[in-house]
XYZ file of C-alpha atoms in Angstrom:
758
model
C 60.206 80.750 169.937
C 57.959 82.799 167.771
C 58.932 86.255 166.613
C 56.344 88.038 168.743
C 57.480 86.220 171.869
C 61.086 87.183 171.097
C 60.067 90.806 170.740
C 58.356 90.731 174.149
C 61.452 89.196 175.817
C 63.770 91.859 174.317
C 61.362 94.574 175.494
C 61.561 93.200 179.010
C 65.308 92.956 178.764
C 65.673 96.562 177.690
C 63.637 97.652 180.700
C 65.521 95.498 183.198
C 68.648 96.068 185.291
C 70.346 93.075 183.558
C 73.253 94.272 181.380
C 74.497 90.911 180.122
C 73.996 90.918 176.319
C 71.312 88.974 174.491
C 71.954 87.010 171.253
C 69.005 86.640 168.953
C 69.213 84.259 165.961
C 66.998 84.610 162.871
C 66.455 82.066 160.114
C 64.984 84.321 157.428
C 65.248 87.915 156.220
C 61.595 88.839 156.791
C 61.637 88.108 160.543
C 64.916 89.891 160.853
C 63.637 92.925 158.954
C 60.449 93.084 161.073
C 62.464 92.792 164.323
C 64.852 95.515 163.347
C 62.050 97.812 162.238
C 60.486 97.367 165.701
C 63.604 98.436 167.586
C 65.144 100.997 165.209
C 63.500 103.773 167.257
C 63.772 105.693 170.477
C 66.869 105.297 172.632
C 68.228 102.357 170.620
C 71.496 102.692 168.642
C 72.159 100.402 165.683
C 75.776 99.395 165.419
C 76.382 97.954 161.955
C 79.647 96.414 160.653
C 80.312 99.307 158.265
C 80.298 101.800 161.155
C 83.532 100.403 162.682
C 85.219 98.966 159.552
C 87.621 100.696 157.106
C 86.813 100.753 153.432
C 87.119 97.262 151.894
C 88.629 95.768 155.046
C 87.684 93.147 157.667
C 86.170 94.456 160.915
C 88.630 95.584 163.528
C 87.216 93.986 166.609
C 89.258 96.164 168.964
C 87.461 99.171 167.541
C 84.152 97.409 167.992
C 84.703 96.593 171.649
C 85.911 100.115 172.218
C 82.671 101.587 170.781
C 80.577 99.287 172.954
C 82.503 100.279 176.056
C 81.640 103.922 175.467
C 78.007 103.390 174.608
C 75.404 105.287 176.642
C 72.170 103.937 175.130
C 70.818 100.536 174.162
C 72.880 98.992 171.318
C 71.686 96.548 168.696
C 74.756 94.912 167.038
C 73.813 93.935 163.432
C 75.613 91.970 160.712
C 78.438 90.846 162.990
C 77.787 87.157 162.795
C 77.421 87.136 159.005
C 80.562 89.218 158.544
C 82.504 86.872 160.846
C 81.369 83.890 158.819
C 83.815 85.062 156.111
C 86.663 84.309 158.534
C 85.448 80.875 159.411
C 83.869 78.867 162.240
C 86.686 79.308 164.726
C 86.585 83.126 164.623
C 82.795 83.247 164.630
C 82.427 80.874 167.590
C 85.141 82.680 169.566
C 83.461 86.072 169.206
C 80.009 84.783 169.998
C 81.375 83.229 173.196
C 83.006 86.602 174.001
C 79.631 88.240 173.861
C 78.078 85.713 176.192
C 80.851 86.313 178.746
C 80.611 90.102 178.749
C 78.700 92.540 180.907
C 78.268 96.127 179.703
C 76.962 99.388 181.127
C 74.133 99.387 178.608
C 71.799 96.815 177.164
C 73.314 95.072 174.135
C 71.356 92.907 171.692
C 73.495 90.916 169.173
C 71.669 90.023 165.976
C 72.742 86.605 164.602
C 71.716 85.255 161.252
C 71.468 81.463 160.699
C 73.931 80.710 163.527
C 72.071 77.914 165.357
C 74.975 75.449 165.435
C 77.390 78.142 166.613
C 75.210 79.278 169.569
C 75.047 75.908 171.396
C 77.291 76.884 174.301
C 78.609 74.307 176.798
C 77.928 76.739 179.662
C 74.169 76.432 180.446
C 74.244 79.951 181.977
C 75.232 81.375 178.585
C 72.495 79.480 176.783
C 69.865 81.458 178.607
C 71.121 84.550 176.809
C 70.369 83.142 173.356
C 66.953 83.465 171.700
C 66.176 81.378 168.636
C 63.337 82.724 166.452
C 61.486 79.954 164.610
C 60.583 80.184 160.909
C 61.421 79.077 157.404
C 65.060 79.461 156.535
C 66.028 81.878 153.782
C 68.629 80.838 151.244
C 72.018 82.350 151.467
C 73.003 84.192 148.309
C 76.120 83.493 146.238
C 78.860 86.095 146.673
C 80.948 86.967 143.604
C 84.183 88.853 144.181
C 85.038 91.172 141.332
C 87.744 93.821 140.833
C 86.808 97.475 141.455
C 87.801 98.527 137.954
C 85.458 96.095 136.249
C 82.198 97.623 134.990
C 78.866 96.784 136.577
C 76.755 94.283 134.673
C 73.262 95.627 134.107
C 70.592 93.974 136.163
C 72.952 92.692 138.845
C 73.340 93.686 142.478
C 76.719 95.168 143.258
C 78.133 96.290 146.597
C 81.242 98.342 146.957
C 83.683 96.969 149.493
C 83.995 93.869 151.638
C 82.496 95.648 154.678
C 79.084 95.720 153.049
C 78.734 91.945 152.441
C 76.839 91.147 155.653
C 74.253 93.912 155.216
C 73.468 92.518 151.677
C 73.381 88.858 152.721
C 70.882 89.636 155.465
C 68.516 91.193 152.966
C 68.564 88.542 150.218
C 66.729 85.281 149.930
C 69.041 83.353 147.541
C 70.348 84.819 144.278
C 73.766 86.313 143.923
C 75.501 89.688 144.196
C 78.789 91.127 143.217
C 81.338 92.631 145.607
C 83.773 95.116 144.161
C 86.835 94.453 146.275
C 90.615 94.155 146.146
C 90.201 91.051 148.199
C 90.187 87.604 146.617
C 88.447 84.327 147.436
C 91.797 83.083 148.629
C 91.670 85.710 151.392
C 88.862 83.702 153.055
C 89.880 80.046 152.932
C 87.582 79.092 155.862
C 84.543 81.114 154.805
C 81.126 79.764 155.831
C 79.553 81.763 153.017
C 79.665 80.603 149.381
C 82.171 82.705 147.468
C 83.094 82.635 143.812
C 85.586 84.945 142.162
C 85.592 86.950 138.978
C 88.947 88.551 139.392
C 89.247 88.856 135.613
C 87.043 90.659 133.124
C 86.996 87.521 131.003
C 85.273 85.569 133.848
C 82.689 88.322 134.170
C 82.082 88.221 130.400
C 81.452 84.470 130.558
C 78.604 85.222 132.998
C 77.240 88.062 130.774
C 77.273 86.064 127.555
C 78.011 82.323 127.450
C 79.380 82.797 123.952
C 82.543 84.099 125.685
C 83.242 80.525 126.788
C 84.000 79.716 123.135
C 86.937 82.184 123.307
C 90.266 81.845 125.075
C 91.379 84.266 127.688
C 94.742 84.508 125.879
C 93.101 86.257 122.896
C 93.414 89.533 124.791
C 94.973 91.382 127.685
C 93.162 92.048 130.906
C 92.711 95.666 129.761
C 91.182 94.488 126.495
C 88.785 92.097 128.215
C 87.804 94.884 130.654
C 87.045 97.127 127.656
C 84.979 94.365 126.063
C 83.105 93.811 129.316
C 82.309 97.507 129.537
C 81.016 97.565 125.918
C 79.144 94.261 126.067
C 77.303 95.217 129.224
C 76.025 98.321 127.550
C 74.184 96.401 124.821
C 73.625 92.993 126.373
C 75.393 90.346 124.212
C 78.458 89.902 121.962
C 76.311 89.766 118.853
C 74.668 93.101 119.624
C 78.087 94.699 120.340
C 79.674 93.485 117.123
C 76.647 94.596 115.136
C 76.618 97.985 116.924
C 80.358 98.513 116.316
C 80.581 97.331 112.721
C 76.970 97.357 111.469
C 77.414 93.729 110.496
C 78.162 90.520 112.392
C 77.491 87.677 109.934
C 80.088 88.746 107.383
C 82.815 90.863 108.906
C 84.891 90.811 105.743
C 82.532 93.518 104.393
C 83.988 96.002 106.963
C 87.682 95.081 106.547
C 88.276 98.084 104.316
C 87.689 100.379 107.325
C 90.448 98.775 109.384
C 92.768 101.766 109.166
C 90.152 104.021 110.729
C 89.605 101.705 113.695
C 90.959 102.577 117.107
C 93.287 100.054 118.814
C 90.375 98.723 120.909
C 88.068 98.505 117.896
C 90.653 96.466 115.980
C 90.817 94.033 118.781
C 87.023 93.816 118.872
C 87.107 93.050 115.164
C 89.528 90.210 115.919
C 87.182 88.827 118.551
C 84.246 89.271 116.278
C 85.952 87.133 113.641
C 86.738 84.523 116.319
C 83.054 84.359 117.250
C 81.356 84.756 113.899
C 83.905 84.224 111.189
C 84.409 86.310 107.955
C 81.671 84.923 105.728
C 83.181 83.591 102.504
C 86.485 85.475 102.819
C 89.087 82.775 102.603
C 92.037 84.926 103.748
C 90.422 86.277 106.938
C 88.981 82.867 107.838
C 92.307 81.136 107.295
C 94.178 83.754 109.376
C 91.719 83.937 112.289
C 91.604 80.139 112.541
C 95.401 80.009 113.196
C 95.626 83.055 115.444
C 95.519 83.319 119.225
C 96.350 87.060 119.369
C 95.675 90.048 117.188
C 99.362 90.243 116.498
C 99.417 86.682 115.172
C 96.253 87.430 113.211
C 98.080 90.084 111.235
C 101.045 87.737 110.702
C 98.789 84.936 109.519
C 97.071 87.241 107.058
C 100.475 87.722 105.421
C 101.296 84.015 105.571
C 97.882 82.721 104.508
C 98.759 82.349 100.807
C 101.881 80.253 101.549
C 99.849 77.081 101.875
C 98.511 77.375 98.307
C 100.602 76.285 95.325
C 100.776 78.690 92.336
C 99.467 75.957 90.050
C 96.195 75.722 92.035
C 93.215 76.864 89.997
C 92.058 79.268 92.702
C 95.551 80.629 93.524
C 95.143 84.042 91.917
C 91.698 84.473 93.355
C 93.051 83.832 96.841
C 96.109 85.949 96.063
C 93.901 88.948 95.140
C 91.785 88.440 98.248
C 94.829 88.458 100.490
C 96.291 91.491 98.752
C 93.006 93.380 99.198
C 92.975 92.593 102.954
C 96.591 93.694 103.393
C 95.922 96.919 101.448
C 92.920 97.567 103.656
C 94.859 96.901 106.850
C 97.922 98.892 105.768
C 101.457 97.674 105.235
C 103.358 96.437 108.289
C 107.102 96.616 107.662
C 107.729 94.074 110.467
C 105.322 91.578 108.906
C 106.796 92.144 105.438
C 110.270 91.288 106.792
C 108.913 88.169 108.498
C 107.060 87.194 105.351
C 110.101 87.609 103.129
C 112.127 85.366 105.455
C 109.424 82.688 105.113
C 109.452 83.058 101.357
C 113.045 81.932 100.990
C 111.955 78.281 101.237
C 109.933 78.776 98.011
C 113.002 79.411 95.867
C 112.036 80.612 92.409
C 108.286 80.104 93.165
C 108.616 82.879 95.739
C 107.934 85.258 92.836
C 104.290 84.314 92.719
C 103.783 85.155 96.403
C 104.971 88.774 96.267
C 102.947 91.962 95.803
C 103.706 95.556 94.942
C 102.304 96.658 98.269
C 105.675 97.476 99.868
C 109.099 98.681 98.683
C 110.790 95.618 100.217
C 108.605 93.235 98.252
C 109.165 95.070 94.976
C 112.899 94.990 95.561
C 112.624 91.213 96.183
C 110.790 90.848 92.904
C 113.842 92.273 91.163
C 116.140 90.024 93.152
C 114.186 86.912 92.183
C 113.963 87.899 88.517
C 117.727 88.365 88.408
C 118.450 85.175 90.252
C 116.033 82.879 88.490
C 115.816 84.354 84.980
C 116.593 81.015 83.446
C 113.878 79.244 85.410
C 111.054 81.163 83.724
C 110.053 81.874 80.151
C 109.526 85.520 79.380
C 105.771 84.908 79.017
C 105.693 83.254 82.513
C 107.362 86.357 83.963
C 104.877 88.649 82.248
C 101.939 86.572 83.469
C 103.260 86.674 86.995
C 103.950 90.403 86.932
C 100.433 91.088 85.657
C 99.259 89.983 89.121
C 102.091 90.809 91.482
C 103.454 94.117 90.089
C 101.090 95.635 87.459
C 103.200 98.781 87.005
C 106.241 96.702 86.118
C 104.085 94.588 83.821
C 102.900 97.704 82.021
C 106.517 98.977 81.779
C 107.545 95.694 80.071
C 104.710 95.686 77.559
C 105.956 96.305 74.035
C 105.362 99.754 72.511
C 104.388 99.568 68.897
C 107.131 101.348 67.062
C 106.470 101.390 63.359
C 110.024 100.302 62.862
C 110.204 96.571 63.574
C 113.798 96.659 64.712
C 113.123 99.326 67.278
C 109.946 97.438 68.338
C 111.992 94.310 69.129
C 115.005 96.261 70.478
C 113.136 98.148 73.191
C 111.099 95.100 74.175
C 114.323 93.192 74.732
C 116.108 96.150 76.270
C 113.454 96.633 78.945
C 113.371 92.962 79.819
C 117.149 92.798 80.238
C 117.113 95.922 82.363
C 114.583 94.340 84.684
C 116.375 90.968 84.995
C 119.752 92.750 85.220
C 121.415 90.810 82.398
C 122.723 91.423 78.863
C 121.948 88.539 76.512
C 124.648 87.738 73.916
C 122.207 88.008 70.950
C 121.173 91.451 72.149
C 124.774 92.641 72.634
C 125.352 91.646 69.012
C 122.459 93.784 67.829
C 123.779 96.762 69.879
C 127.199 96.462 68.356
C 125.694 96.139 64.835
C 123.693 99.305 65.368
C 126.786 100.998 66.851
C 128.396 100.575 63.439
C 125.370 100.936 61.140
C 123.795 103.805 63.084
C 120.386 103.387 61.431
C 118.751 105.686 63.970
C 120.064 108.629 61.956
C 117.671 107.722 59.124
C 114.952 106.200 61.311
C 114.435 109.164 63.682
C 113.788 112.821 62.896
C 115.486 115.432 65.037
C 113.495 116.527 68.034
C 113.879 120.225 67.068
C 112.079 119.513 63.800
C 108.994 118.161 65.577
C 108.886 120.671 68.414
C 108.443 123.587 65.988
C 105.133 122.255 64.672
C 103.525 121.642 68.149
C 100.383 123.579 69.146
C 101.679 125.576 72.081
C 98.557 127.628 72.742
C 97.557 127.331 76.384
C 99.925 124.421 76.700
C 102.230 123.497 79.617
C 105.641 121.884 79.054
C 106.979 119.134 81.415
C 110.691 118.752 80.795
C 111.438 115.274 82.181
C 115.194 114.834 82.293
C 116.464 111.411 81.068
C 113.066 109.918 80.201
C 113.603 107.780 77.151
C 111.054 105.852 75.126
C 111.317 102.768 77.361
C 108.620 104.241 79.620
C 106.027 104.726 76.824
C 104.037 101.532 77.479
C 103.793 102.425 81.171
C 102.680 106.001 80.327
C 99.990 104.792 77.961
C 98.636 102.401 80.550
C 98.388 105.278 83.028
C 96.701 107.444 80.431
C 93.969 104.912 80.103
C 93.494 104.920 83.866
C 93.475 108.730 84.035
C 91.261 109.538 81.033
C 94.124 111.025 79.101
C 94.797 110.845 75.392
C 98.402 110.864 74.253
C 99.827 111.698 70.877
C 103.399 110.464 70.704
C 106.177 111.381 68.272
C 109.496 109.521 68.340
C 112.579 111.641 67.737
C 116.347 111.712 68.098
C 118.205 113.906 70.532
C 121.448 115.818 69.798
C 124.787 113.971 70.358
C 126.394 113.536 72.791
C 123.186 112.699 74.609
C 123.813 115.206 77.410
C 121.458 117.792 78.854
C 123.332 120.939 77.957
C 123.075 120.119 74.208
C 119.393 119.078 74.432
C 117.385 121.905 75.990
C 116.684 123.998 72.909
C 112.969 123.213 73.014
C 112.514 125.132 76.312
C 112.700 128.463 74.540
C 109.561 127.708 72.522
C 107.242 127.401 75.585
C 106.004 130.050 77.920
C 104.367 127.842 80.566
C 107.047 125.502 81.793
C 106.665 123.203 84.836
C 109.639 123.013 87.209
C 112.261 120.686 85.767
C 111.518 117.051 86.610
C 115.176 116.156 87.293
C 114.340 113.341 89.813
C 114.725 110.675 87.146
C 118.086 112.084 86.120
C 119.224 112.438 89.728
C 118.389 108.795 90.392
C 120.233 107.668 87.270
C 123.277 109.914 87.819
C 123.838 109.986 91.521
C 122.049 106.911 92.894
C 119.739 109.090 94.950
C 117.402 107.397 97.379
C 119.945 104.516 97.974
C 120.011 103.183 94.443
C 123.762 103.441 93.948
C 125.098 100.606 91.766
C 128.000 100.260 94.219
C 125.493 99.241 96.942
C 123.041 97.166 94.946
C 123.483 95.664 91.526
C 119.722 95.238 91.135
C 117.651 97.741 89.064
C 115.474 98.642 92.038
C 115.682 102.350 91.025
C 112.984 101.525 88.511
C 110.505 101.304 91.361
C 110.930 104.992 92.078
C 111.203 105.992 88.433
C 107.706 104.616 87.680
C 106.323 106.403 90.797
C 107.820 109.729 89.618
C 106.318 109.421 86.173
C 102.954 108.580 87.691
C 103.187 111.737 89.851
C 103.904 113.838 86.714
C 100.966 112.350 84.897
C 98.693 112.907 87.843
C 99.635 116.608 87.835
C 99.022 116.804 84.130
C 95.606 115.109 84.522
C 94.561 117.465 87.288
C 95.491 120.583 85.312
C 93.802 119.344 82.172
C 90.678 118.296 84.002
C 90.426 121.675 85.808
C 90.649 123.478 82.443
C 93.652 125.534 83.443
C 95.453 124.212 80.326
C 94.261 122.778 77.077
C 97.163 120.425 76.514
C 100.391 119.353 78.110
C 103.656 118.091 76.666
C 106.278 115.804 78.121
C 109.577 116.279 76.290
C 112.785 114.579 77.300
C 116.300 115.814 76.640
C 117.756 112.346 76.203
C 117.351 108.775 77.340
C 119.701 106.629 79.450
C 121.194 103.161 79.402
C 121.169 100.698 82.229
C 122.871 97.957 80.224
C 125.907 100.189 79.599
C 126.356 100.309 83.381
C 126.064 96.598 84.047
C 128.373 95.903 81.056
C 131.294 97.289 83.101
C 133.684 97.339 80.240
C 136.236 99.998 79.218
C 137.067 100.838 75.670
C 140.439 99.405 74.622
C 141.472 102.628 72.880
C 143.403 105.175 74.903
C 142.242 108.708 74.247
C 144.159 111.962 74.905
C 141.298 113.225 77.017
C 139.541 111.486 79.847
C 136.085 110.137 79.312
C 133.159 112.234 80.399
C 129.627 111.379 81.473
C 130.702 108.064 82.962
C 132.911 107.454 79.910
C 130.110 107.453 77.395
C 131.748 110.299 75.415
C 135.122 111.917 75.256
C 136.432 115.278 73.971
C 138.009 114.665 70.603
C 141.746 115.070 69.969
C 143.407 114.789 66.575
C 145.861 112.235 68.040
C 143.099 109.843 69.022
C 142.479 106.628 67.208
C 138.754 106.333 66.522
C 136.889 103.231 67.735
C 134.648 101.575 65.258
C 131.868 101.947 67.795
C 132.350 105.694 68.304
C 130.725 108.555 66.409
C 132.690 111.709 65.597
C 130.224 114.529 66.377
C 130.248 118.022 67.997
C 133.943 117.706 68.921
C 133.244 114.486 70.842
C 133.793 110.856 70.422
C 130.409 109.325 71.251
C 130.217 105.577 71.991
C 127.292 103.703 70.462
C 127.948 100.348 72.093
C 128.157 99.505 75.854
C 131.801 100.401 76.384
C 133.075 103.435 78.212
C 136.120 105.568 77.698
C 138.866 105.339 80.293
C 139.135 107.933 82.989
C 135.475 108.565 83.370
C 133.774 107.977 86.701
C 131.774 104.820 86.716
C 128.021 105.410 86.531
C 126.042 104.956 89.723
C 122.760 103.614 88.288
C 122.295 104.470 84.632
C 124.257 106.469 82.120
C 123.793 108.746 79.137
C 126.052 110.677 76.774
C 126.457 107.808 74.320
C 124.586 106.891 71.160
C 122.828 103.650 71.844
C 119.183 103.574 70.884
C 117.997 103.923 74.471
C 120.171 106.999 74.967
C 119.291 108.868 71.756
C 115.619 107.959 71.179
C 113.311 110.427 72.923
C 109.560 111.008 72.912
C 107.457 114.078 72.482
C 104.123 113.381 74.150
C 101.091 115.609 73.813
C 98.336 115.019 76.401
C 94.714 116.057 76.204
C 91.883 115.200 78.553
C 89.039 112.903 77.492
C 85.924 114.896 78.291
C 83.453 112.341 76.945
C 83.258 108.624 76.427
C 84.924 107.482 73.219
C 82.551 105.396 71.146
C 83.820 103.499 68.149
C 81.683 101.293 65.917
C 81.994 99.374 62.642
C 80.428 101.334 59.788
C 80.685 98.535 57.175
C 78.060 95.988 56.409
C 78.814 92.640 58.064
C 79.906 90.034 57.401
C 82.842 91.396 55.407
C 83.187 89.616 52.079
C 86.537 88.538 50.690
C 87.654 86.734 47.584
C 90.894 86.007 45.701
C 90.948 89.513 44.368
C 89.050 91.337 47.142
C 90.989 91.849 50.402
C 89.332 92.323 53.738
C 88.629 95.893 54.757
C 86.146 97.706 56.969
C 85.331 101.241 57.925
C 85.235 102.480 61.560
C 83.325 105.438 62.850
C 84.163 107.329 66.060
C 81.863 109.852 67.749
C 85.028 111.712 68.734
C 87.743 112.502 66.232
C 90.762 110.321 66.967
C 94.414 110.522 65.993
C 96.828 107.716 65.164
C 94.131 105.133 64.753
C 95.385 101.553 64.478
C 93.919 98.094 65.107
C 95.054 94.722 66.352
C 93.160 91.830 64.775
C 93.024 88.226 65.983
C 90.854 85.364 64.800
C 90.955 82.247 62.650
C 94.589 81.452 61.910
C 95.455 85.056 62.669
C 97.014 86.343 65.842
C 97.762 89.955 66.831
C 98.120 91.501 63.390
C 98.451 95.302 63.501
C 97.085 97.658 60.854
C 97.108 101.416 60.665
C 93.834 103.068 59.748
C 93.479 105.687 57.045
C 91.483 108.851 58.027
C 88.721 109.502 55.498
C 87.100 112.552 57.026
C 83.889 112.854 59.027
C 85.385 110.734 61.788
C 85.610 107.722 59.446
C 88.685 105.442 59.294
C 89.415 102.753 56.724
C 91.189 99.573 57.917
C 92.712 97.299 55.264
C 93.556 93.810 56.473
C 95.281 91.789 53.733
C 96.332 88.999 56.075
C 92.775 87.783 56.598
C 92.366 84.802 54.300
C 89.686 82.731 56.043
C 86.059 83.073 56.815
C 85.206 83.206 60.486
C 84.817 85.479 63.498
C 87.527 88.027 64.446
C 88.274 90.305 67.367
C 89.548 93.836 66.773
C 91.160 96.081 69.435
C 91.101 99.711 68.367
C 93.916 102.074 69.415
C 94.238 105.814 69.239
C 97.853 106.888 69.540
C 98.594 103.496 71.136
C 95.846 103.797 73.736
C 93.117 101.155 73.614
C 89.731 102.811 72.956
C 87.436 100.009 71.814
C 87.129 96.291 71.441
C 84.968 95.153 68.519
C 84.001 91.894 66.820
C 83.306 91.225 63.135
C 82.784 88.279 60.862
C 84.236 87.430 57.419
C 82.627 85.448 54.628
C 84.093 84.312 51.353
C 82.306 85.898 48.420
C 80.271 83.448 46.355
C 80.368 80.643 48.903
C 77.183 79.299 50.456
C 76.577 78.750 54.114
C 77.303 75.174 55.183
C 74.481 73.620 57.037
C 75.313 72.444 60.515
C 72.595 69.824 60.443
């Protein structure tokens, strides 16, 4: 029947004495809405599903029948048929038949929606109670179940609770809507309505942005996907979110340096962003993200990324630096370092190339490998590797240019043996020769002699206990980084090389920094777990270099602030690592026990003097690597003896570089040489320099050092007698062993004509 006819029939029914219910079926939402508008007035009560249903539950039909039995006015039952469709055909048909069999005390009209096939009763008497309204059929919408905690997607229709489904279905012509419910699709296996389920945030994200389908749900937890859904829905798409969060989406490597400041959720979003958009041309991040299914594995694969590249590969160090930069940006993970070191064991000696100085464990492993595989590498190979993997240790091992050639070679070799934890036979021979010849007495002036002439006006003294000259190369490298100039004097301490005999210089300074005894404490007592009884490796050097850097940083800060004009580092004595690893007692028995780990011994007239011992200040002082009996074995390093590393000490004066140092060649180029005329040139510096020297390399000449003669007016004369050939040369200029300029010059033989190249 037509809608208007149906309305007339219901009007007549409501005014009749017939109290059997009427069932009216509608095919579309517009007829239904018009019908309900007509009768939602006067003495008519509207009984919707939500009025007798608990929150997010199915209708309780007992409650429904109870309400009807107490009704006192006309009742229009709405949404019942649609809600029952969720429970299937059997339940829907049963309840519709129940209506047809009932008689009430009031008029009851049951609104049915698209239930034609379920209202064909076998009892013809019941069929007269059913009114079918003709019309075009509306499309049923798609129902999407989603969890209550998931955020609403902008632009979508969302209802809260299962009890509101029917009301929404009966107002929509097609489309879809979301139902926030704890129920699942599986709760309605016989549903006559089309249900899909988004019980996970990931599923919802797939509907919001199809790019999500390129991801795997295993990339995150449910909480992480819910967070992503919340954020994506605020801006629209993944691309907009990544760009909003990181201000870049096409090359996420650009923002890697900010990783430490990211929240936990933002780090995960960065991981997902890399999965979606990659890291531009960053090899390390792209390699790691490609192999990772979780953010935890992503971090692990960053560490492992370099393992697939052989050290001989042309791009190895480029990729190495890229990986190191990413790890530095992300921060060291001790757990990943441990895992990485386990993986490195398969590399054997090549493992050295895969380490960095980013963590204490890795630096310790560097020392372990150097000790284990010393014979597998040349010294130059070790230096080249350390230049990349542990720059501080590389700087420490660089030779310091002593003017005495023996000392130059001695300390270069000493430092290398300290690092690789070995004493080479040829070096032991030199030590024993010097123990007898004792040339240092003539080579080195007493420290007290040099301290007296120092400019102490507005100066601060840093007394660094047990800091010998082995650290000078490292100190000069840090000076270059910190804009410090260093003027170094090499001296000899008092013997025995113990602190109580070597503190006389303290009295000459008024501004004295607190004693820097941390080096001495490490050497003496194995502080910070460096005890030789626990580890035979020289890993204490890691902390020693850090301590010296800290001292230099304090000096730099005070000089830069202008609170002092200059600073001095003065050591009481040096120390020997090789005397510890030598582990050999002197064969001579002395009347007194050895002191200071056996490096010296109180003298007694009954003693037989060792050829390697000096008789000085009522002590026998050993100048080789033996120790007197009775002394406690050293923990890490030792002093008290008279080896070069124990007795040679520096006095270092530091000033701050307030302006850029500019050095130029003041001679006419090319320089002309002849049989009688040797090569020389004049340098000019805008700033007056001290201790000027140069290193020249060029045609048939490699790393020749020459001291420059100061000529006044910031001019310096460099004579280079070793240059015999015409050609181009490179000159590195040093001031007190700190590189200040790199220059080029050419040489021409006097009287010769230019050879045509044509």
